[in-house]
Coordinates of C-alpha atoms in Angstrom, one line a residue:
M1 CA 17.3 67.7 28.6
Q2 CA 19.8 65.0 27.1
N3 CA 17.3 62.5 27.3
N4 CA 14.4 63.6 26.8
T5 CA 16.5 64.1 23.1
T6 CA 17.5 60.8 22.7
T7 CA 13.7 59.6 23.8
D8 CA 12.7 61.8 21.0
K9 CA 15.4 60.1 19.0
H10 CA 14.2 56.7 19.8
V11 CA 10.6 57.4 19.3
Q12 CA 11.2 58.8 16.4
I13 CA 13.3 56.4 15.3
I14 CA 10.6 54.0 16.1
E15 CA 7.9 55.7 14.5
V16 CA 9.6 54.8 11.3
E17 CA 10.5 51.5 11.5
T18 CA 7.1 51.7 12.0
L19 CA 5.7 52.7 9.0
T20 CA 8.4 50.9 6.6
F21 CA 6.8 47.7 8.2
L22 CA 3.3 48.9 7.5
T23 CA 4.0 49.7 4.8
I24 CA 5.8 47.1 3.5
F25 CA 2.1 44.3 4.5
K26 CA 0.1 46.9 3.2
N27 CA 2.4 45.3 -0.2
Q28 CA -0.6 42.6 -1.5
Y29 CA 1.9 41.0 -2.9
I30 CA 4.4 40.9 0.3
R31 CA 1.1 39.8 2.5
N32 CA 0.4 37.1 0.1
I33 CA 4.4 35.2 -0.4
I34 CA 3.5 36.1 3.8
F35 CA 1.0 33.7 3.9
N36 CA 1.3 30.8 1.6
Q37 CA 4.1 30.3 3.6
I38 CA 2.2 30.6 6.8
D39 CA -0.3 27.5 4.6
Q40 CA 3.0 25.7 4.1
L41 CA 4.1 25.6 8.2
P42 CA 2.9 21.4 9.0
K43 CA -1.1 21.7 9.9
S44 CA -0.1 20.6 13.7
I45 CA 2.3 21.0 15.7
G46 CA 2.9 18.4 19.0
G47 CA -0.5 17.2 18.6
S48 CA -1.8 20.9 18.5
C49 CA -3.5 22.0 15.7
N50 CA -2.5 25.9 15.3
F51 CA -4.3 27.7 12.6
V52 CA -7.6 26.2 9.2
K53 CA -8.5 27.8 6.6
G54 CA -12.1 29.3 6.7
K55 CA -12.5 27.4 3.8
E56 CA -11.3 24.6 4.9
L57 CA -13.8 24.7 7.6
I58 CA -16.7 25.0 5.9
A59 CA -15.2 22.3 2.7
L60 CA -15.9 19.8 6.2
E61 CA -18.2 16.9 5.2
A62 CA -18.5 16.7 8.9
P63 CA -21.7 20.4 9.4
L64 CA -20.3 20.3 12.8
S65 CA -16.5 20.5 12.2
C66 CA -15.5 23.5 13.5
I67 CA -16.8 22.0 17.0
L68 CA -12.9 21.0 16.7
F69 CA -11.2 24.3 15.6
P70 CA -12.2 26.6 19.6
N71 CA -10.3 29.2 18.7
V72 CA -11.7 29.7 15.3
P73 CA -13.8 34.0 15.1
C74 CA -16.9 32.7 13.0
S75 CA -16.8 34.1 9.4
N76 CA -19.0 35.7 7.6
F77 CA -19.1 33.6 4.9
M78 CA -19.6 30.9 7.4
G79 CA -22.7 32.1 8.2
D80 CA -23.1 32.5 4.6
K81 CA -22.5 29.4 2.8
A82 CA -24.2 27.6 6.8
I83 CA -27.6 29.5 5.8
R84 CA -28.0 29.7 1.7
D85 CA -27.1 25.6 2.1
G86 CA -30.0 25.3 4.6
N87 CA -27.9 24.3 6.6
I88 CA -29.7 24.5 10.4
E89 CA -27.2 22.3 12.4
M90 CA -24.9 24.8 12.0
V91 CA -26.2 27.7 11.5
D92 CA -28.2 26.0 15.8
Y93 CA -24.6 26.1 16.3
L94 CA -22.9 29.4 15.3
V95 CA -25.6 31.8 16.8
N96 CA -25.2 29.6 19.7
H97 CA -21.8 29.2 20.9
R98 CA -20.5 30.9 19.1
I99 CA -20.4 34.5 17.7
A100 CA -23.7 36.5 18.4
N101 CA -23.4 38.9 16.3
I102 CA -24.1 37.3 13.4
V103 CA -27.6 38.3 14.0
E104 CA -26.9 41.5 13.1
H105 CA -24.5 40.4 9.5
I106 CA -26.0 42.3 6.9
G107 CA -25.5 39.6 4.3
L108 CA -28.0 37.2 5.9
R109 CA -31.1 39.9 5.6
F110 CA -31.1 39.0 2.5
H111 CA -30.2 34.7 2.2
F112 CA -33.8 35.7 5.0
I113 CA -35.6 37.3 2.2
S114 CA -35.1 34.9 -0.7
R115 CA -34.8 31.7 1.3
N116 CA -38.6 31.9 3.5
D117 CA -37.6 29.3 5.7
A118 CA -39.4 29.3 8.9
A119 CA -37.0 26.8 10.8
M120 CA -33.9 29.1 10.1
V121 CA -36.2 32.1 10.7
K122 CA -37.1 30.8 14.4
L123 CA -34.7 29.9 15.1
F124 CA -32.7 32.8 15.0
L125 CA -35.8 34.7 16.9
D126 CA -35.7 32.4 20.0
Y127 CA -31.9 33.1 20.2
F128 CA -32.6 37.0 20.1
H129 CA -35.4 36.4 23.3
N130 CA -33.1 34.4 25.2
N131 CA -30.5 37.2 25.2
K132 CA -32.5 40.5 25.3
S133 CA -29.7 41.9 27.1
K134 CA -27.7 42.4 23.8
Y135 CA -30.8 43.7 21.5
K136 CA -32.9 46.6 20.5
I137 CA -36.4 44.5 19.5
D138 CA -36.3 46.2 16.2
T139 CA -32.9 44.4 15.5
L140 CA -34.5 41.6 13.9
A141 CA -37.7 44.6 12.1
Y142 CA -35.4 43.8 8.8
I143 CA -37.0 39.9 9.6
L144 CA -40.4 40.7 9.6
P145 CA -40.9 40.9 5.2
S146 CA -39.3 36.7 5.4
I147 CA -41.2 35.4 8.1
A148 CA -45.2 37.4 6.0
G149 CA -46.1 33.5 4.9
Y150 CA -45.7 32.5 8.6
F151 CA -48.5 34.0 10.7
E152 CA -47.9 33.6 14.7
M153 CA -44.7 34.0 13.9
F154 CA -45.6 37.1 12.1
K155 CA -48.2 38.0 14.7
S156 CA -45.3 38.1 17.2
L157 CA -42.5 40.3 16.8
Y158 CA -45.2 42.5 14.7
Q159 CA -46.6 43.5 18.4
Q160 CA -43.1 43.5 20.0
L161 CA -41.8 45.7 17.5
S162 CA -41.1 49.4 17.5
L163 CA -43.8 50.5 14.3
P164 CA -41.8 53.9 13.0
Q165 CA -38.5 52.0 13.1
A166 CA -39.6 49.5 11.1
D167 CA -42.3 51.1 8.9
Y168 CA -40.0 50.2 5.9
Y169 CA -39.3 46.2 6.6
L170 CA -43.8 46.7 7.4
Q171 CA -43.4 48.0 3.9
L172 CA -41.9 45.7 2.4
A173 CA -43.9 42.4 4.3
V174 CA -47.0 43.7 2.8
K175 CA -46.0 42.9 -0.6
T176 CA -44.5 39.9 0.9
A177 CA -47.6 39.0 2.0
L178 CA -49.7 40.7 -1.2
E179 CA -46.9 38.9 -3.6
G180 CA -47.0 35.5 -1.7
G181 CA -51.1 35.2 -1.1
F182 CA -50.8 35.7 3.0
L183 CA -54.1 35.6 3.6
D184 CA -53.8 35.8 7.0
T185 CA -51.1 38.2 7.1
I186 CA -52.7 40.1 5.0
E187 CA -56.1 40.6 7.7
F188 CA -54.1 41.4 10.3
L189 CA -51.9 44.7 9.0
H190 CA -55.2 46.0 8.4
S191 CA -56.7 45.8 11.0
N192 CA -53.8 47.4 12.5
N193 CA -54.3 50.7 10.3
Q194 CA -51.4 49.1 8.3
Q195 CA -50.1 51.3 5.3
F196 CA -49.9 49.4 2.3
P197 CA -48.2 49.2 -1.2
D198 CA -49.8 51.8 -4.0
N199 CA -51.7 50.0 -5.7
P200 CA -51.6 46.6 -3.7
L201 CA -54.3 45.1 -6.2
A202 CA -52.4 44.9 -8.6
H203 CA -49.6 42.7 -6.6
A204 CA -51.9 40.2 -6.1
A205 CA -53.9 39.7 -9.3
E206 CA -50.5 39.6 -10.7
K207 CA -49.9 36.0 -9.4
G208 CA -53.2 35.0 -9.4
H209 CA -54.1 35.3 -5.8
L210 CA -58.2 35.2 -5.2
K211 CA -58.7 36.1 -2.6
I212 CA -56.8 38.6 -1.3
V213 CA -57.6 40.4 -5.0
Q214 CA -61.2 40.1 -3.0
F215 CA -60.5 41.2 0.4
L216 CA -59.4 44.4 -0.9
T217 CA -61.8 44.7 -3.4
T218 CA -64.4 44.1 -0.1
Q219 CA -62.3 45.8 2.7
R220 CA -59.9 48.3 0.9
P221 CA -61.9 50.3 -1.7
T222 CA -60.7 52.9 -1.5
E223 CA -57.2 52.1 -2.3
N224 CA -55.7 53.7 -5.5
S225 CA -55.9 50.3 -8.1
T226 CA -54.8 50.5 -12.3
T227 CA -56.1 48.3 -15.1
Y228 CA -52.4 47.1 -14.5
S229 CA -54.7 44.4 -12.2
M230 CA -56.2 42.6 -15.5
D231 CA -53.7 42.9 -17.8
N232 CA -51.1 41.0 -15.4
A233 CA -53.5 38.8 -14.4
A234 CA -54.5 38.0 -17.6
K235 CA -50.8 37.7 -18.6
N236 CA -50.1 35.5 -16.3
G237 CA -52.9 32.9 -16.8
H238 CA -55.2 33.8 -13.5
F239 CA -58.7 33.6 -15.4
E240 CA -60.8 33.2 -11.8
V241 CA -59.3 36.9 -10.7
V242 CA -58.9 37.9 -14.7
Q243 CA -63.6 37.5 -14.5
Y244 CA -63.5 38.2 -10.7
L245 CA -62.0 41.9 -11.7
D246 CA -64.6 42.2 -14.9
Q247 CA -67.4 41.4 -12.5
N248 CA -66.5 44.0 -9.4
R249 CA -63.7 46.2 -10.6
T250 CA -64.2 49.1 -12.9
E251 CA -60.9 50.0 -13.8
G252 CA -60.5 46.9 -17.0
C253 CA -58.0 46.5 -18.9
T254 CA -56.1 47.3 -21.6
T255 CA -55.6 46.2 -25.0
N256 CA -52.2 44.6 -23.8
A257 CA -54.9 41.8 -21.5
M258 CA -55.2 40.2 -24.7
D259 CA -52.5 41.0 -26.6
E260 CA -50.5 38.8 -23.6
A261 CA -52.8 35.7 -23.1
A262 CA -53.3 35.1 -26.7
K263 CA -48.3 35.6 -26.2
N264 CA -48.7 32.4 -23.3
G265 CA -51.7 30.7 -24.4
H266 CA -53.9 31.3 -22.2
F267 CA -56.4 30.9 -24.6
E268 CA -59.8 30.5 -22.1
I269 CA -59.1 33.9 -20.9
V270 CA -58.8 35.2 -24.9
M271 CA -62.1 33.9 -25.1
Y272 CA -63.6 35.5 -22.3
L273 CA -61.6 39.0 -23.2
D274 CA -62.9 39.1 -26.7
Q275 CA -66.9 38.0 -25.5
H276 CA -66.6 40.3 -22.0
R277 CA -64.7 43.2 -22.8
S278 CA -64.3 46.3 -26.1
E279 CA -61.2 47.5 -25.0
G280 CA -59.9 44.4 -27.4
C281 CA -56.0 43.4 -28.8
T282 CA -54.3 45.0 -31.2
T283 CA -51.3 42.7 -34.2
N284 CA -49.6 42.4 -31.4
A285 CA -51.7 38.1 -30.3
M286 CA -51.4 36.8 -33.1
D287 CA -47.7 38.0 -34.3
N288 CA -46.8 36.2 -30.7
A289 CA -48.7 33.9 -30.4
S290 CA -47.7 33.0 -33.8
L291 CA -44.0 33.2 -31.9
N292 CA -44.8 30.6 -29.3
G293 CA -46.4 28.4 -31.2
H294 CA -50.2 28.2 -30.1
L295 CA -52.1 27.3 -33.0
S296 CA -55.7 27.3 -31.2
I297 CA -55.6 31.2 -30.3
V298 CA -53.7 31.7 -33.4
E299 CA -56.9 30.2 -35.2
Y300 CA -59.3 32.3 -32.9
L301 CA -58.2 35.1 -33.0
D302 CA -58.3 34.9 -37.0
Q303 CA -62.0 34.4 -36.7
H304 CA -63.4 36.2 -34.2
R305 CA -60.4 39.4 -34.0
S306 CA -60.2 41.9 -37.3
E307 CA -57.4 43.2 -35.7
G308 CA -54.9 40.2 -37.9
C309 CA -51.7 40.0 -37.7
T310 CA -48.5 41.1 -39.4
Q311 CA -45.0 39.5 -41.3
K312 CA -44.1 38.5 -37.9
A313 CA -46.5 36.4 -37.5
L314 CA -45.0 34.2 -40.4
N315 CA -42.2 34.0 -39.9
N316 CA -41.7 34.2 -36.3
A317 CA -43.8 30.9 -36.9
S318 CA -41.2 30.1 -39.2
E319 CA -38.4 30.7 -36.8
N320 CA -39.4 29.3 -34.1
G321 CA -40.7 25.8 -36.1
H322 CA -43.7 25.5 -35.7
L323 CA -45.3 24.1 -38.8
P324 CA -48.9 24.4 -38.3
I325 CA -49.4 27.5 -37.4
V326 CA -47.1 28.4 -40.8
K327 CA -49.8 26.0 -42.5
Y328 CA -52.4 28.3 -41.3
L329 CA -50.9 31.2 -41.9
C330 CA -50.9 31.1 -45.7
Q331 CA -54.1 29.6 -45.9
H332 CA -55.4 32.0 -44.1
R333 CA -54.2 35.4 -43.8
S334 CA -52.2 37.3 -46.9
E335 CA -50.2 39.4 -44.3
G336 CA -47.0 36.8 -44.0
D337 CA -43.6 37.5 -47.0
I338 CA -42.8 33.4 -48.1
R339 CA -39.7 34.4 -49.1
S340 CA -38.6 35.6 -46.6
A341 CA -40.0 32.7 -44.1
R342 CA -38.3 30.4 -45.5
N343 CA -35.0 32.3 -46.0
I344 CA -35.9 32.1 -41.9
S345 CA -36.0 28.6 -41.5
K346 CA -33.6 27.4 -44.3
T347 CA -31.1 28.4 -41.2
K348 CA -33.8 26.6 -38.9
V349 CA -32.5 23.0 -40.4
D350 CA -36.3 22.0 -40.2
A351 CA -36.7 20.0 -43.7
S352 CA -40.3 19.3 -43.5
L353 CA -40.6 23.1 -42.8
F354 CA -38.7 24.5 -45.4
H355 CA -40.0 22.0 -48.1
Y356 CA -42.9 23.2 -47.4
L357 CA -42.0 27.5 -47.6
C358 CA -40.4 26.2 -51.0
Q359 CA -44.0 24.9 -52.3
E360 CA -45.6 27.7 -51.9
I361 CA -43.9 30.2 -53.1
Q362 CA -44.0 27.5 -56.9
K363 CA -47.8 27.6 -56.2
R364 CA -47.8 30.7 -55.7
E365 CA -45.7 32.6 -58.5
G366 CA -45.4 28.8 -61.2
T367 CA -41.9 27.8 -60.5
T368 CA -40.3 24.6 -60.3
I369 CA -38.5 22.7 -58.0
A370 CA -35.3 23.5 -60.6
D371 CA -35.5 26.4 -60.1
F372 CA -34.8 25.5 -55.5
A373 CA -31.9 24.6 -56.5
N374 CA -29.2 26.3 -54.9
S375 CA -31.4 27.2 -52.5
Y376 CA -32.4 23.9 -51.0
Q377 CA -28.2 22.8 -51.3
E378 CA -27.9 25.8 -48.6
F379 CA -30.0 24.2 -46.9
M380 CA -28.9 20.6 -47.2
N381 CA -25.1 21.5 -46.3
N382 CA -26.7 23.8 -43.5
L383 CA -28.0 20.7 -42.0
V384 CA -24.5 18.9 -42.6
F385 CA -23.1 21.1 -39.7
S386 CA -25.4 20.8 -37.9
G387 CA -25.7 16.7 -38.0
Q388 CA -29.0 16.0 -38.6
V389 CA -29.7 13.3 -40.2
D390 CA -33.3 12.9 -39.7
G391 CA -33.6 16.3 -41.9
L392 CA -31.9 14.7 -45.0
K393 CA -32.7 11.7 -44.8
Y394 CA -36.8 14.0 -46.0
C395 CA -34.9 15.8 -48.2
Y396 CA -33.9 12.6 -49.9
A397 CA -37.2 11.0 -50.2
N398 CA -38.8 14.1 -50.3
T399 CA -36.8 16.3 -53.3
P400 CA -34.8 15.3 -56.6
F401 CA -31.4 17.2 -54.5
R402 CA -28.7 14.9 -53.1
C403 CA -25.6 16.1 -50.7
K404 CA -22.3 17.3 -52.5
V405 CA -19.2 16.4 -51.9
K406 CA -18.3 19.5 -49.8
D407 CA -21.5 18.2 -47.8
L408 CA -19.5 14.7 -46.7
Q409 CA -16.0 16.5 -46.0
D410 CA -17.9 18.5 -43.8
A411 CA -19.5 16.1 -42.8
L412 CA -16.1 14.3 -41.6
Q413 CA -14.4 17.7 -40.0
Y414 CA -16.7 18.6 -38.5
N415 CA -17.5 15.2 -36.9
Y416 CA -21.1 14.4 -37.6
R417 CA -20.2 10.5 -39.0
E418 CA -23.8 9.1 -38.6
A419 CA -23.9 12.0 -41.6
A420 CA -21.1 11.3 -43.1
Q421 CA -22.4 7.7 -43.5
F422 CA -25.7 8.2 -44.7
I423 CA -24.0 10.2 -47.3
L424 CA -21.9 7.6 -48.1
D425 CA -25.0 4.4 -48.3
R426 CA -26.9 7.0 -51.0
G427 CA -24.3 6.5 -53.2
I428 CA -22.3 10.0 -53.8
E429 CA -20.0 10.9 -57.3
L430 CA -15.9 10.7 -56.4
N431 CA -13.1 11.6 -58.9
E432 CA -9.9 10.8 -57.9
N433 CA -9.2 14.5 -56.9
D434 CA -11.9 14.3 -54.6
R435 CA -11.1 10.8 -52.7
V436 CA -7.6 12.4 -52.4
N437 CA -9.6 15.5 -50.8
L438 CA -11.1 12.8 -48.6
I439 CA -8.3 11.2 -47.0
G440 CA -7.3 14.2 -45.3
Y441 CA -11.3 14.9 -43.9
A442 CA -11.1 10.7 -43.2
A443 CA -7.9 11.3 -41.4
L444 CA -9.0 14.5 -39.3
G445 CA -12.4 12.8 -38.4
G446 CA -9.4 9.7 -36.5
Y447 CA -12.3 7.0 -39.6
L448 CA -9.7 4.9 -39.5
D449 CA -11.8 2.9 -41.8
L450 CA -12.4 5.4 -44.7
V451 CA -9.6 6.3 -44.9
K452 CA -9.0 2.6 -45.7
L453 CA -11.9 2.7 -47.9
Y454 CA -10.7 6.1 -50.3
H455 CA -7.1 5.0 -50.2
S456 CA -8.0 2.2 -52.2
G457 CA -9.2 3.8 -54.6
C458 CA -6.6 6.5 -55.8
N459 CA -4.9 4.9 -58.6
D460 CA -2.8 7.4 -58.8
R461 CA -1.0 7.2 -55.5
N462 CA 1.5 9.2 -56.1
S463 CA -1.0 12.1 -56.5
C464 CA -1.9 10.4 -53.0
T465 CA -3.2 13.1 -49.8
K466 CA -0.2 15.2 -49.3
T467 CA -1.9 16.9 -46.2
G468 CA -2.9 13.5 -44.4
I469 CA -0.6 12.9 -42.6
D470 CA -0.9 16.7 -40.9
Y471 CA -4.0 15.8 -40.1
A472 CA -4.0 12.8 -38.8
A473 CA -0.8 13.8 -36.6
Q474 CA -2.9 17.2 -34.9
R475 CA -5.6 15.7 -33.9
G476 CA -2.9 12.2 -32.4
H477 CA -4.3 9.8 -34.6
L478 CA -1.9 7.4 -34.7
S479 CA -2.6 4.4 -36.7
I480 CA -4.2 6.5 -39.2
V481 CA -0.2 8.2 -39.4
E482 CA 0.7 4.7 -39.3
Y483 CA -1.3 3.3 -42.6
L484 CA -1.0 6.2 -44.7
H485 CA 3.0 6.2 -43.7
F486 CA 3.3 2.4 -44.6
N487 CA 0.9 2.2 -47.5
C488 CA 0.8 5.7 -49.4
R489 CA 4.0 4.5 -52.2
H490 CA 5.6 7.6 -51.4
G491 CA 5.1 7.0 -47.8
G492 CA 2.8 9.7 -47.2
G493 CA 2.1 13.4 -47.8
C494 CA 3.8 15.1 -44.5
T495 CA 4.9 18.6 -43.8
T496 CA 6.8 19.7 -40.2
E497 CA 3.2 21.3 -39.6
A498 CA 2.6 17.7 -38.6
M499 CA 5.4 17.2 -35.9
N500 CA 4.9 20.7 -34.9
R501 CA 0.9 20.6 -33.5
A502 CA 1.1 17.3 -32.7
A503 CA 3.5 18.3 -30.4
Q504 CA 1.3 20.6 -29.0
Y505 CA -1.7 18.9 -28.8
G506 CA 0.4 16.3 -25.9
K507 CA 0.6 14.2 -28.6
L508 CA 3.7 11.7 -27.3
S509 CA 3.1 8.1 -29.6
V510 CA 2.6 10.7 -32.8
V511 CA 5.3 12.7 -31.9
Q512 CA 8.1 9.8 -31.4
F513 CA 6.3 7.2 -34.4
L514 CA 7.1 11.0 -37.1
D515 CA 10.3 11.4 -35.6
T516 CA 11.8 7.7 -36.1
H517 CA 9.9 7.1 -39.4
R518 CA 9.7 10.2 -41.2
T519 CA 12.3 12.9 -42.7
E520 CA 10.0 16.1 -42.6
G521 CA 11.0 16.6 -39.1
C522 CA 9.8 19.4 -37.4
T523 CA 10.8 23.9 -36.9
P524 CA 12.0 25.4 -33.7
S525 CA 8.1 26.0 -33.5
A526 CA 7.1 22.5 -32.0
M527 CA 9.2 22.7 -28.5
N528 CA 7.1 26.1 -28.6
F529 CA 4.2 24.8 -28.8
A530 CA 4.5 22.2 -26.9
S531 CA 6.1 24.6 -24.1
E532 CA 3.1 27.0 -24.5
S533 CA 0.7 24.3 -23.1
G534 CA 1.9 22.7 -20.9
Q535 CA 3.1 19.5 -22.8
L536 CA 6.6 18.4 -20.6
A537 CA 6.6 15.6 -21.8
V538 CA 6.5 16.0 -25.5
V539 CA 9.4 19.2 -24.4
K540 CA 11.5 16.8 -22.6
Y541 CA 11.3 14.0 -25.6
L542 CA 11.9 17.0 -27.9
H543 CA 15.1 18.6 -26.3
R544 CA 16.2 14.8 -25.6
V545 CA 16.3 14.3 -29.6
G546 CA 17.6 17.1 -30.4
K547 CA 15.1 19.6 -31.5
K548 CA 15.3 22.9 -31.3
C549 CA 13.6 26.3 -29.9
T550 CA 13.6 29.8 -29.7
V551 CA 13.4 32.6 -26.4
D552 CA 9.0 31.8 -26.9
A553 CA 8.6 28.4 -25.6
M554 CA 10.1 29.6 -22.4
T555 CA 8.0 33.2 -22.8
K556 CA 5.2 31.3 -23.7
A557 CA 5.1 29.1 -20.5
Q558 CA 5.5 31.7 -18.6
V559 CA 2.4 33.6 -20.3
Y560 CA 0.1 31.1 -19.9
R561 CA 1.5 29.4 -15.9
K562 CA 3.3 26.4 -17.3
F563 CA 6.5 26.6 -14.9
E564 CA 7.9 22.7 -14.4
V565 CA 8.7 23.7 -18.4
I566 CA 9.6 26.7 -17.6
S567 CA 13.0 24.6 -14.7
F568 CA 13.0 22.3 -17.3
L569 CA 13.2 24.2 -20.6
H570 CA 16.2 26.9 -18.0
Y571 CA 18.1 23.8 -16.4
N572 CA 18.7 22.3 -19.5
R573 CA 18.2 24.8 -22.4
T574 CA 19.7 28.4 -23.7
E575 CA 17.9 29.6 -25.2
G576 CA 15.5 31.9 -22.2
C577 CA 13.6 34.1 -22.7
V578 CA 12.7 37.5 -23.3
K579 CA 14.2 39.9 -20.7
R580 CA 11.3 41.8 -20.1
V581 CA 8.4 40.0 -19.6
K582 CA 4.4 40.0 -18.6
Q583 CA 4.5 39.8 -15.2
S584 CA 3.0 37.1 -13.8
D585 CA -0.3 36.6 -11.4
C586 CA 2.0 33.5 -10.1
V587 CA 4.2 34.3 -7.7
E588 CA 6.5 31.8 -7.5
I589 CA 6.6 31.4 -11.4
M590 CA 8.1 35.3 -11.4
Q591 CA 9.7 34.8 -8.2
F592 CA 11.6 31.8 -10.1
L593 CA 12.5 33.9 -13.1
V594 CA 13.9 37.2 -11.6
H595 CA 16.9 34.8 -9.5
H596 CA 17.4 33.7 -11.7
K597 CA 18.2 37.4 -13.4
R598 CA 16.0 35.8 -16.8
V599 CA 13.6 38.5 -16.8
V600 CA 15.0 42.3 -15.1
N601 CA 11.4 44.5 -15.1
Y602 CA 10.6 43.2 -11.7
P603 CA 10.1 45.2 -8.4
E604 CA 12.6 44.1 -5.3
D605 CA 10.3 42.6 -3.4
L606 CA 10.2 39.4 -5.2
L607 CA 13.7 38.8 -4.7
F608 CA 12.2 36.7 -2.1
Y609 CA 12.7 33.3 -3.2
D610 CA 12.4 29.7 -0.8
W611 CA 16.1 27.8 -1.7
E612 CA 15.0 24.7 -0.4
I613 CA 11.9 24.7 -3.3
E614 CA 14.0 25.4 -5.6
Q615 CA 17.0 22.8 -4.5
K616 CA 14.3 19.6 -5.0
R617 CA 13.4 21.3 -8.4
R618 CA 17.5 20.7 -9.7
N619 CA 17.9 17.9 -8.4
Q620 CA 14.5 16.8 -10.8
Y621 CA 16.4 18.2 -13.6

């Protein structure tokens, strides 16, 4: 009895310990730590390879590199990748020398269906037939759809299958054959009384397979069919199919046939339907032909049909820059609203189209071009914002309107130097204040030559730019910072934002120049910004020259996973970080912060720490 009790207690203790271990090991965070530590182990000990990650294996350049790793299981992703890449050599190796159940891996089914790779499928079939004792033939029924286009292979497998169990995949195979135009397969399935899906004619007609359409019409005349067949044959431009269906079937079509043919530019089909069918079309035909730029179809519909169009036709053509269609509609149709079309074209930066619509409004409303001054100025500003120099040239050549100072500023600010140069070359009046402002914009864009040009024209240097150095500093344009500093009588305009932003974007040379030659200095935001963006060299420099920071420096570095910055700040600064931070997905950062008691809201399992790495980091700083 005593022994039993002892045994029971012993068993109980074992169970508790086992449960505790499993509970810990199921923790995803702890598992990550364990396997990350394993990853740090030498990959080879005593000349014997011990482990390799699957993702490392499939990344190897040699297709059959996995032969070097005889104990690595054939994971699904290895087979997936090999099939996805069409790597027949790798698949051959995996199938014939590795884990056999790759044949049954369901993920491979979708790769087969999408690839229609005969060589790949044949490899699996050969493997299967060489290992019949391991599988039932119906296991490979799912391959049928992918080999519907390889008749002999399909026929061989079909004849071995237990058809009731394979019916689902056979239905998919029929559909694949209909849409793929595999007539041999269709004839074979028909001769074997295979059931076809609903409306099989539509599947073949939509893809333009005339021979299958003819076969179904003559050999399976009782199969149900709908107007969908001709509608979609017309939509996809299959003229011979449309013609055959019209002459040999009774289902006909709907207005969708001509509407969609017009939309997609199938002019021959539009004419055929107009001349041989009575269904006609709707206003969608001309509206959508205008949308896609099919001028000949627009003209034909206007001249031979009575449905007309809607306001959408002109708007669609204007939005998509189809000037010939816009002209035709304006001259031959009355549905459009030209002002609406003009407003749409304003944002599409097509100068010739915009100008034409403005001229049409003038003709119809008796206005003058001067009445469009605001519209042209807005349009030209859009051209500048898009860097459309050709559009600007057209406006300068065909209208009396010219770009304003704001346009020049925008071109400089958004780095459209060619547009800015065009405006300057054509002449623009600048007053003293304009020149001062343009120095700042040129500095922002990094154009030293323009900075010098505008700066030389400033008569009152004391009213010179107050923000030029700020702008140049944040973009790292040191040469402009130096020029403005040394050539302005009052030293050039500058604020603490210059060094703050240069630090944020890692412009160390600019930070050093400003610190050495300027008196404005920076605020704690400089080191905070640099820490947040991981600019370690800038952080070190600012620390060395005695600049300040706040708890935001380490806090933001933690949020944005800048570990080296966190380490430097910890060992060299006293500000620390906020005590309750959002837990980072970077394990190493959280371990570091927890170990050094920089944070208080942490799980106990973060207390694991790599002291060797810690010592290296301590020595570094």
